[in-house]
Tab-separated table of C-alpha atoms and ligand atoms in Angstrom:
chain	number	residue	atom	x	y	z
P	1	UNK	CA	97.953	3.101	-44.489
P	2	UNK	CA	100.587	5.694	-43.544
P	3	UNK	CA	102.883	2.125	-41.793
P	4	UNK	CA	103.319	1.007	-45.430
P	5	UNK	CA	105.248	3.256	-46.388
P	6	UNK	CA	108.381	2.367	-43.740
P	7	UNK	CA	110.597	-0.496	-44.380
P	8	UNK	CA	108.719	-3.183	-42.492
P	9	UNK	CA	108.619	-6.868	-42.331
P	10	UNK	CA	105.644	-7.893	-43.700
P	11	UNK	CA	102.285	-5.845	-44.915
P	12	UNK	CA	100.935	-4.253	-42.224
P	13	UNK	CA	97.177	-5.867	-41.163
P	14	UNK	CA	96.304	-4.127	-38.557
P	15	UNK	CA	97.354	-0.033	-36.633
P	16	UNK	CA	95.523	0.270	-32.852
P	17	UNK	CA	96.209	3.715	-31.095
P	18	UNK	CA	98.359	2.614	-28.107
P	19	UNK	CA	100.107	4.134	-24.820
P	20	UNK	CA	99.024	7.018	-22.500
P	21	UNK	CA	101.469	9.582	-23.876
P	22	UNK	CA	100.347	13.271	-23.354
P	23	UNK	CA	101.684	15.101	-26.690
P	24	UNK	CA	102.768	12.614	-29.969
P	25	UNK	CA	99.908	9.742	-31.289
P	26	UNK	CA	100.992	6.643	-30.892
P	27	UNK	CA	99.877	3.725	-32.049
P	28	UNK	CA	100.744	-0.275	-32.287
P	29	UNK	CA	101.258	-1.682	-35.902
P	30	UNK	CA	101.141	-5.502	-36.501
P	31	UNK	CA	101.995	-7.152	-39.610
P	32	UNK	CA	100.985	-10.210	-41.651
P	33	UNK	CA	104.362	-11.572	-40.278
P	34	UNK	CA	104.027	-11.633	-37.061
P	35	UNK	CA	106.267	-8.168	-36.560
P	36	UNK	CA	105.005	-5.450	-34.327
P	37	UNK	CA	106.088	-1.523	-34.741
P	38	UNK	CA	105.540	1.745	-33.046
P	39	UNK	CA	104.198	4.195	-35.438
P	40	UNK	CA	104.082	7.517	-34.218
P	41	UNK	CA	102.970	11.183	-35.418
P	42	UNK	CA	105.007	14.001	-33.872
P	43	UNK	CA	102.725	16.667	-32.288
P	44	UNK	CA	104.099	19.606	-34.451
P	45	UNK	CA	102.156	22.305	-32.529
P	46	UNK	CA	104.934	21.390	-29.657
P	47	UNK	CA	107.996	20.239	-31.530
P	48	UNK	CA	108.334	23.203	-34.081
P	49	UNK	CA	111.243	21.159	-36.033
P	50	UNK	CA	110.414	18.033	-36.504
P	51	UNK	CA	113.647	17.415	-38.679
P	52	UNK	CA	115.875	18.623	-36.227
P	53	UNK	CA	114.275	16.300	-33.262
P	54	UNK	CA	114.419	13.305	-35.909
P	55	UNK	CA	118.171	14.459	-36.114
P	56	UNK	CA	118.717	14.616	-32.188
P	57	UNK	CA	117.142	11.374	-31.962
P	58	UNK	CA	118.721	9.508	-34.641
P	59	UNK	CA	122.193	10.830	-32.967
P	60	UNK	CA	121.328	9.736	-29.586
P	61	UNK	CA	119.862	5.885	-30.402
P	62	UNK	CA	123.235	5.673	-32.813
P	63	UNK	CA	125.654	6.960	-29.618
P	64	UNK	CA	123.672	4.700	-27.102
P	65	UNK	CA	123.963	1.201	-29.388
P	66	UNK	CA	127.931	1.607	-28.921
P	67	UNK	CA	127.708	1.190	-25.202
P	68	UNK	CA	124.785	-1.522	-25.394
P	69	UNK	CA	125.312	-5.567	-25.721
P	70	UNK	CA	121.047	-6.083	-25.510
P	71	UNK	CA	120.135	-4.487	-28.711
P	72	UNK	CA	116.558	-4.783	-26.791
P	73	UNK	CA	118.330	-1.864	-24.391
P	74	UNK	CA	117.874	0.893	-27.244
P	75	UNK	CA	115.417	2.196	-29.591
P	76	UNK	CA	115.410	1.426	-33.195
P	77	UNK	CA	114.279	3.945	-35.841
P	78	UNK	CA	112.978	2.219	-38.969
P	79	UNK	CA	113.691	3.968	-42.059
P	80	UNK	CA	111.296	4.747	-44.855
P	81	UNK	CA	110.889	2.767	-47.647
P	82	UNK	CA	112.656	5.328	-49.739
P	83	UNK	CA	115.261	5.832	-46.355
P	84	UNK	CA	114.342	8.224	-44.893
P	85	UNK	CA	114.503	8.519	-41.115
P	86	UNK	CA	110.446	9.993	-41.581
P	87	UNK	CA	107.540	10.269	-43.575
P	88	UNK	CA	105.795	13.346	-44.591
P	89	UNK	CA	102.451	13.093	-45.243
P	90	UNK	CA	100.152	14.896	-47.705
P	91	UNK	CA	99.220	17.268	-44.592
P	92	UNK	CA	102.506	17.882	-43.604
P	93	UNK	CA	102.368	15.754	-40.872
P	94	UNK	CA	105.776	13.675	-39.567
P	95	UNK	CA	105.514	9.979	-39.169
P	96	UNK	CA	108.186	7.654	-37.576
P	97	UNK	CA	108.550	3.951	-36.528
P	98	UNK	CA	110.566	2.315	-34.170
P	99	UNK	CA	110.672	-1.386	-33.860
P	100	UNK	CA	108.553	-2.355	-30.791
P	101	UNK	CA	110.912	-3.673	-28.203
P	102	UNK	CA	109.808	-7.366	-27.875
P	103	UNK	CA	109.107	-9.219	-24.976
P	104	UNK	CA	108.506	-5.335	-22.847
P	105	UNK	CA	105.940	-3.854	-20.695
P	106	UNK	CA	105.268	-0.281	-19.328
P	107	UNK	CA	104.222	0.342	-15.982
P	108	UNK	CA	101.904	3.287	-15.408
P	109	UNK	CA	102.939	3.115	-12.165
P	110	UNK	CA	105.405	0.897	-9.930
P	111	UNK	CA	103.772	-2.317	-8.160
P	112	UNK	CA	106.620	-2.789	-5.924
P	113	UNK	CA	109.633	-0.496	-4.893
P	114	UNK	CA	111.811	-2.845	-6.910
P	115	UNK	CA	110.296	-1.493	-10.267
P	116	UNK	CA	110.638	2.243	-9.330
P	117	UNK	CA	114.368	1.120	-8.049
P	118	UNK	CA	114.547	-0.363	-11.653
P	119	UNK	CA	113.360	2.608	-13.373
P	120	UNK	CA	115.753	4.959	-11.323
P	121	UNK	CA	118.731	1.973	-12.487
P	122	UNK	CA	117.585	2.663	-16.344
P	123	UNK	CA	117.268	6.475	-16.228
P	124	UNK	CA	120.926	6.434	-14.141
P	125	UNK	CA	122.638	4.362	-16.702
P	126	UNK	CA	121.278	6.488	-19.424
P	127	UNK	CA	122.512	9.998	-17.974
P	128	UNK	CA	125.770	8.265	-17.384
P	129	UNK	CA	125.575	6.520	-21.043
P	130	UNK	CA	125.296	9.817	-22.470
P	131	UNK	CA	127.971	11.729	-20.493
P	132	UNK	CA	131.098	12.331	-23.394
P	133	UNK	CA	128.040	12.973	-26.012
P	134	UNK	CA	128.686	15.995	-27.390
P	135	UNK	CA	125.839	18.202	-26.849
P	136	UNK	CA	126.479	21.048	-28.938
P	137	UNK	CA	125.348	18.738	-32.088
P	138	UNK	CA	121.513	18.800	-30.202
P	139	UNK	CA	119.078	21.157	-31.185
P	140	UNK	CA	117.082	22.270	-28.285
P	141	UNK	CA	113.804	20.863	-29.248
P	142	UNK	CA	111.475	22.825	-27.080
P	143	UNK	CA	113.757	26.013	-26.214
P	144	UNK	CA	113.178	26.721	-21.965
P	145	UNK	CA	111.566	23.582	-21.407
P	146	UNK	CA	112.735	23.297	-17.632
P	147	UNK	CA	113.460	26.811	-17.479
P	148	UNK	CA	110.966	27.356	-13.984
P	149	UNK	CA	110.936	31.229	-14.110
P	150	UNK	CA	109.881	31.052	-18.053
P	151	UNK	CA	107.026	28.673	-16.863
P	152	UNK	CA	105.625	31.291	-14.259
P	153	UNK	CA	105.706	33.823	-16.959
P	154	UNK	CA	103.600	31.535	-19.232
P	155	UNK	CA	101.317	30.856	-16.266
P	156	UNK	CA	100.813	34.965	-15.361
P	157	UNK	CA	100.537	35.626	-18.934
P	158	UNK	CA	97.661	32.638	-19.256
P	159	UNK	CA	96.004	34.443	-16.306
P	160	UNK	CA	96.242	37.643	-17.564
P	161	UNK	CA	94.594	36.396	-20.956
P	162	UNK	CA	92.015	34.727	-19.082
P	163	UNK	CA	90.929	33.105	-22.850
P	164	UNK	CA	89.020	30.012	-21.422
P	165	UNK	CA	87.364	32.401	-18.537
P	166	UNK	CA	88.332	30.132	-16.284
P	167	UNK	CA	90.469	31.806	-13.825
P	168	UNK	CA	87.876	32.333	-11.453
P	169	UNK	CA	87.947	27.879	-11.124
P	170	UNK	CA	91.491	27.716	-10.440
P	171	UNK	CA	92.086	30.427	-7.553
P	172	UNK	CA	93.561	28.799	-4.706
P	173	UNK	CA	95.386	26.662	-7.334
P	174	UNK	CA	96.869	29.833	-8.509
P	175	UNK	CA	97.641	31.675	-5.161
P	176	UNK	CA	99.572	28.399	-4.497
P	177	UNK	CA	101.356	28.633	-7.712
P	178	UNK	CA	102.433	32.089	-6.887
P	179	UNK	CA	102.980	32.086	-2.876
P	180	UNK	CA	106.969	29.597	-4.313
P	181	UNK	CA	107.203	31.759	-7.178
P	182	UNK	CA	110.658	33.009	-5.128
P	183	UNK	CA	111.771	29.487	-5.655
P	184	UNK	CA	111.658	29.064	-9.256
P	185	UNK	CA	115.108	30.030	-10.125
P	186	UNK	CA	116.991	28.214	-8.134
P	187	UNK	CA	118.734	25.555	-9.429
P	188	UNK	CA	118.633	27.990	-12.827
P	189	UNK	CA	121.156	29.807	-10.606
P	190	UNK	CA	123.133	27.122	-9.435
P	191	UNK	CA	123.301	25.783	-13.466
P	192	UNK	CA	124.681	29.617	-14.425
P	193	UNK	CA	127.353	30.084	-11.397
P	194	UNK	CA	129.113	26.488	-12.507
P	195	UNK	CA	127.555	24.854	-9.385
P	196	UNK	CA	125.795	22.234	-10.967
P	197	UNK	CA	126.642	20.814	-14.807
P	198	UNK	CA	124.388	21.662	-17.991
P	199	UNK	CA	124.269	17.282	-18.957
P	200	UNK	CA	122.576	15.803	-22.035
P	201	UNK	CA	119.543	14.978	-20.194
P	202	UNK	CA	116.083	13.077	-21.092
P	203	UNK	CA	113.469	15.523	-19.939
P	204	UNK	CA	110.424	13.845	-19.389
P	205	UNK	CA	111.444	10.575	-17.169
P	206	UNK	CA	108.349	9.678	-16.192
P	207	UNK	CA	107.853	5.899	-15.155
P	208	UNK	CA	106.092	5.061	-18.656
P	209	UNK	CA	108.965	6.349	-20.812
P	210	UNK	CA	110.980	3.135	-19.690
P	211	UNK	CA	110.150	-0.378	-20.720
P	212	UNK	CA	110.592	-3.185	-18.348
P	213	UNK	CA	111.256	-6.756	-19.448
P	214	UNK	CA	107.924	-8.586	-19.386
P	215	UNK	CA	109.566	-11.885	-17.641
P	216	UNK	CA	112.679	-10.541	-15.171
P	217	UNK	CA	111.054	-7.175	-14.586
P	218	UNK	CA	114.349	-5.500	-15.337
P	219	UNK	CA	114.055	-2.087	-17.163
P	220	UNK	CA	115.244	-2.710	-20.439
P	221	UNK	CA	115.059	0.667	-22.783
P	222	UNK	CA	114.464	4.143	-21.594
P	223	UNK	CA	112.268	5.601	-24.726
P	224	UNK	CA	111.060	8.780	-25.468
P	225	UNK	CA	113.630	10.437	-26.593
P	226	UNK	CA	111.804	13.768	-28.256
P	227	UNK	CA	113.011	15.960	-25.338
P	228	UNK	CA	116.452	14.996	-24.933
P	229	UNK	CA	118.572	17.968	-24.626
P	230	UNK	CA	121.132	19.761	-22.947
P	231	UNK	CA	119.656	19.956	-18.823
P	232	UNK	CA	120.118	19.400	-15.457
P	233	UNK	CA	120.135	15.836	-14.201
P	234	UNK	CA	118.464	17.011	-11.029
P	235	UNK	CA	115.525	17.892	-13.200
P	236	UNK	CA	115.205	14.397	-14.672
P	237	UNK	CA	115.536	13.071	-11.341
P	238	UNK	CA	112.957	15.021	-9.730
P	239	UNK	CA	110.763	14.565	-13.019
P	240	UNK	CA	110.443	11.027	-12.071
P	241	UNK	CA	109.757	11.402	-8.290
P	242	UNK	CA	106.413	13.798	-9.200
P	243	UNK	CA	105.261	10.658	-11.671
P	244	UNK	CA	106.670	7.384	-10.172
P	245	UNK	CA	106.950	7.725	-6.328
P	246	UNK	CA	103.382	9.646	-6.346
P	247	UNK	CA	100.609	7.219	-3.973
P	248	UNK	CA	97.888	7.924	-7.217
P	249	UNK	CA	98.020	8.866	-10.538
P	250	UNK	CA	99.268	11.849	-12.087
P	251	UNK	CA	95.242	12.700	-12.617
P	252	UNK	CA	94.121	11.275	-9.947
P	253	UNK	CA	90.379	13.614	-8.395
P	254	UNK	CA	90.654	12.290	-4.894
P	255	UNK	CA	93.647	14.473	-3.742
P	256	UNK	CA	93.217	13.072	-0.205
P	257	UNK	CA	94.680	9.775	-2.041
P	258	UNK	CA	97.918	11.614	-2.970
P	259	UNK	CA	101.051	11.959	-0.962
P	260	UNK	CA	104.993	11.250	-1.920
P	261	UNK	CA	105.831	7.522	-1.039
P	262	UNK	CA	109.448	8.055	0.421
P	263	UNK	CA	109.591	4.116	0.127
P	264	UNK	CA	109.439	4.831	-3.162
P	265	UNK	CA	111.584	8.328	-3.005
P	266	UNK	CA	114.302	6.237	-1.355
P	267	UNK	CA	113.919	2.918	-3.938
P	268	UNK	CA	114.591	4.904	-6.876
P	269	UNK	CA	117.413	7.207	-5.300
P	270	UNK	CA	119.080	3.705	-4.757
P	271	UNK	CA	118.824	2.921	-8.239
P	272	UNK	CA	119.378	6.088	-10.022
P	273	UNK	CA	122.553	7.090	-7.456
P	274	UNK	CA	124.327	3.879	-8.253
P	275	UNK	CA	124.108	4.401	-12.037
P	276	UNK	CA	124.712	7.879	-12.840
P	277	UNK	CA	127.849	9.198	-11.591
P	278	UNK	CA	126.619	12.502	-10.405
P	279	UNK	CA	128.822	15.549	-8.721
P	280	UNK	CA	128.679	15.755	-5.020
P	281	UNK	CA	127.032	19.265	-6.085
P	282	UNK	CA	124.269	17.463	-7.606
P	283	UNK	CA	123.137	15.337	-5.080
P	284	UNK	CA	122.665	17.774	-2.597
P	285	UNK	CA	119.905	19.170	-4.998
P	286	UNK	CA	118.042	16.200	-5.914
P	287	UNK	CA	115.273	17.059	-3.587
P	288	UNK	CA	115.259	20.435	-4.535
P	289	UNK	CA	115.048	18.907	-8.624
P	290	UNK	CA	112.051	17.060	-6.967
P	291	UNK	CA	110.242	19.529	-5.716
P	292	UNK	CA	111.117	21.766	-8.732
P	293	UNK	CA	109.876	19.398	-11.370
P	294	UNK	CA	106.585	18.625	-9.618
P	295	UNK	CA	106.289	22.710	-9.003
P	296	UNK	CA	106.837	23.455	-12.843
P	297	UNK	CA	104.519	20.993	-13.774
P	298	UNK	CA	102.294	21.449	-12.278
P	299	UNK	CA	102.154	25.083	-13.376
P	300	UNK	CA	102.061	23.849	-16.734
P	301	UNK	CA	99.076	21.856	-16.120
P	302	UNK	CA	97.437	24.989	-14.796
P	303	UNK	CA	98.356	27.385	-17.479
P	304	UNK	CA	97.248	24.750	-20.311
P	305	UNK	CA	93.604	24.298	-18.157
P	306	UNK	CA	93.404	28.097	-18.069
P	307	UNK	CA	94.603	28.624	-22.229
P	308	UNK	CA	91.924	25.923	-22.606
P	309	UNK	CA	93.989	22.954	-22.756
P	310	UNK	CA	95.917	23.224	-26.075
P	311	UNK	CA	98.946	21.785	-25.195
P	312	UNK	CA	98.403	18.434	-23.389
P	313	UNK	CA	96.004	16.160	-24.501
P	314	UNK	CA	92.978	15.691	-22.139
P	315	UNK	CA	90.372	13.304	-22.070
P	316	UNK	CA	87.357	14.706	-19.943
P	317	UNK	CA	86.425	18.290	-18.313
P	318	UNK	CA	88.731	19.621	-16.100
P	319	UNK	CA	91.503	17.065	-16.415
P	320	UNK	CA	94.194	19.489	-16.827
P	321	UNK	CA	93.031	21.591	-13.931
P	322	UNK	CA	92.994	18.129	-12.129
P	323	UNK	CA	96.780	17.399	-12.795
P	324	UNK	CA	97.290	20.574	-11.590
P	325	UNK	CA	96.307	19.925	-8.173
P	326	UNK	CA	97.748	16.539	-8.128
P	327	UNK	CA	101.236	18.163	-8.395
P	328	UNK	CA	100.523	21.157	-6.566
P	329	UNK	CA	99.325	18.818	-3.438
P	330	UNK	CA	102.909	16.806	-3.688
P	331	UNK	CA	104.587	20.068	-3.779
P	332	UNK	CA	102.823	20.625	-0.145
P	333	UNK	CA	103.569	17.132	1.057
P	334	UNK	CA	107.387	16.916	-0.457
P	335	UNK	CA	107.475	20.597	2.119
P	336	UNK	CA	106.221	18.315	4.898
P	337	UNK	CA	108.353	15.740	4.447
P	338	UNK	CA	111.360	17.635	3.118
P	339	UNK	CA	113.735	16.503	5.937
P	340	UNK	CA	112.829	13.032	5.432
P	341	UNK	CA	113.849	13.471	1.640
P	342	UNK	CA	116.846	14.975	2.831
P	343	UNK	CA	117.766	12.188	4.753
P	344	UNK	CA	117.905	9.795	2.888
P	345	UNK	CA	119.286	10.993	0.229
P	346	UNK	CA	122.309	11.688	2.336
P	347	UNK	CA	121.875	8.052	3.498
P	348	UNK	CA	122.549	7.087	-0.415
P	349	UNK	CA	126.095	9.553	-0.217
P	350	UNK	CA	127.899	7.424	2.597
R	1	ADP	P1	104.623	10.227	-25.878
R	1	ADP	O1	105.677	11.222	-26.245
R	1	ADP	O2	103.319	10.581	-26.438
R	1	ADP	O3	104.615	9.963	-24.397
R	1	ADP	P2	106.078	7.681	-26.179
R	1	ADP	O4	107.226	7.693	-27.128
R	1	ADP	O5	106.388	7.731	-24.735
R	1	ADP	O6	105.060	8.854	-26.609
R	1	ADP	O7	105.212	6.365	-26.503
R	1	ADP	C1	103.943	6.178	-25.882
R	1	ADP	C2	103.861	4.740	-25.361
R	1	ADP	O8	104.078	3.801	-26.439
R	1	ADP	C3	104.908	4.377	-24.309
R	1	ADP	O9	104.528	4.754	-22.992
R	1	ADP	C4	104.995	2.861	-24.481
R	1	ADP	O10	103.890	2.241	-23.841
R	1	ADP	C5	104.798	2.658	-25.975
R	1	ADP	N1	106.060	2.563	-26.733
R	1	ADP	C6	106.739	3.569	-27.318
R	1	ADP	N2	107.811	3.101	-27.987
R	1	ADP	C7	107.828	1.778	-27.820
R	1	ADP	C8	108.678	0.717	-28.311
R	1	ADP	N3	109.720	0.968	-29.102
R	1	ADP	N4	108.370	-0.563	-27.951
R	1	ADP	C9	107.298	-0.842	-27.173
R	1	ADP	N5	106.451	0.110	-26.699
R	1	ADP	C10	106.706	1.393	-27.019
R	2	GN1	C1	104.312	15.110	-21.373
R	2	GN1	O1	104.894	13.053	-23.757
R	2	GN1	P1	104.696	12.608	-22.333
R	2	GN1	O2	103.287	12.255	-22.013
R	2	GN1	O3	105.693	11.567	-21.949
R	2	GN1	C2	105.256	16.297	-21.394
R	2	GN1	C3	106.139	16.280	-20.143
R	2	GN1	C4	105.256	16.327	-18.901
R	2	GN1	C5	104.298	15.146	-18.959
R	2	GN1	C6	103.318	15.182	-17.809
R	2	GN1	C7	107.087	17.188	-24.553
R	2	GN1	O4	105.078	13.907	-21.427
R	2	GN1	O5	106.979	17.428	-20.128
R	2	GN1	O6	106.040	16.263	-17.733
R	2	GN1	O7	103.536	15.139	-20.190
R	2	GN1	N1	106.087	16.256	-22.594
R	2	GN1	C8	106.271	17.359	-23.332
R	2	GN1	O8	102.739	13.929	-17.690
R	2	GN1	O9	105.810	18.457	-23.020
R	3	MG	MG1	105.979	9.077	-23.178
């Protein structure tokens, strides 16, 4: 068994695939003591430097556990039994383990506004956490990873390909895609002319990269750390509005079930504004971050169901062409209700 070979406590007795993460494996490893671990292979067809990202995240968790009292509040890389901060198997696969953060729970989605508010608190606290970290000692783990423009060029180059024949499934999904293409750059812009900050960012904030204490239902420990890089914060603002303050699930097939909550738009702004310690600058974008980070992914969702899904991991027919319509149909309804978003995120600058 691959958990054997990492410094545990205990022998391991049993390893149970765990989580609902799109790109690593995960899985939950128990051991004869009573001990419970996160084992995890890196997907290497995505993170092309697994060494590097171990790096990155071996920096960050180290930086974080300065500013922490709860050592529950940040993740803890187990070593190998040799020391190393990974295994390499015989297949050149990477392997890491984290302690499991005891006593937590992840929420695939928010049961009240309190938890989203909580989530937004945690993700705020982490941005400002990470704010003298010096982010020229980060590798960019996936180069242009919110870079929008870049994203419509993978998306026209997966239509032009046309490898999975399945262009002709997707067409108002793709004359959606292309009628905001104007859009894209944006906040790009704004990041190049000085307007907004280039921060040490998470990337991927989605409501199940946090873990929420099973008893007070305060978010302990943002995880996930493969993707954090140098970014926008508006970005990982937005990226948790598309996931968290959605009315149904990211794959949800009933689209007339999915709309933006601004209960839940407004609970998190509360708790990610009163954490983070963003410019002025910034928060007059964060509902264009929103709209941008639902936009972009869903475009990635699209271009992976028309390459014929070989970059997110899908679990029936169609699913990827399925989470693209679930963002593209928040895009529409974040346009509807775009003065709305407006307001009150001006309500959270007074
Ligand atoms: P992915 O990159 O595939 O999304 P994650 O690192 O987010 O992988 O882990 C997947 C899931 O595993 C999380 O959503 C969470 O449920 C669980 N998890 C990850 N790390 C821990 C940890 N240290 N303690 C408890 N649960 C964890
Ligand atoms: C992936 O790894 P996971 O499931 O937390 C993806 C994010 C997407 C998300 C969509 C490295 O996140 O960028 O927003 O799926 N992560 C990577 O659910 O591509
Ligand atoms: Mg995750």
């Amino acid at each position: 068994m691959i958990a054997a070979c990492f410094a545990l406590k205990g022998t391991p007795v049993s390893c149970e695939l765990y989580g609902n993460g799109h790109i690593n494996t995960t899985c939950l490893v128990r051991t004869d003591t009573g001990n419970k671990y996160i084992l995890q292979k890196i997907n290497r067809h995505v993170f092309h430097d697994p060494e590097a990202l171990m790096r990155n995240i071996a920096a960050v968790t180290g930086f974080l556990r300065r500013s922490v009292t709860d050592s529950r509040s940040v993740l803890n890389l187990v070593p190998t039994r040799n020391g190393e901060p990974f295994h390499r198997d015989e297949d050149g696969e990477i392997w890491r383990v984290y302690d499991y953060v005891s006593g937590s729970i992840v929420l695939e989605r928010a049961e009240t506004p309190y938890d989203f508010r909580e989530s937004g608190a945690a993700f705020g606290r982490f941005q400002r956490q990470l704010t003298d970290f010096d982010a020229t000692s980060l590798i960019e783990t996936i180069p242009k990873f919110h870079d929008t423009p870049h994203r419509y060029a993978q998306l026209k180059e997966a239509i032009k390909k046309d490898t999975a024949g399945r262009v002709k499934d997707a067409e108002r999904e793709i004359a959606f895609a292309m009628e905001r293409e104007s859009c894209a750059q944006t906040l790009m812009c704004l990041q190049t002319d000085g307007t907004l900050p280039l921060r040490v960012t998470h990337n991927d904030t989605k409501l199940n990269n946090v873990l929420f204490d099973r008893d007070t239902r305060k978010a302990l420990c943002v995880i996930d750390l493969d993707t954090v890089m140098p970014g926008l914060a508006v970005n990982d603002f937005g990226d948790s509005i598309r996931f968290g303050a959605s009315t149904a699930a990211e794959d949800e097939t009933d689209l007339d079930k999915v709309s933006l909550s601004l209960e839940l738009f407004e609970a998190y702004a509360v708790g990610y504004l009163s954490n983070s310690g963003l410019t002025d600058a910034e928060r007059a974008c964060l509902c264009d971050g929103a709209k941008m980070m639902t936009l972009e992914c869903g475009i990635r969702f699209l271009a992976d169901y028309l390459s014929g899904d070989v970059y997110f991991r899908t679990a029936r027919p169609g699913h990827n062409l399925d989470r693209a319509r679930t963002q593209l149909k928040l895009v529409a309804d974040m346009e509807r209700k775009w003065d709305e978003m407006r307001n009150i995120v001006e309500g959270e600058r007074q």
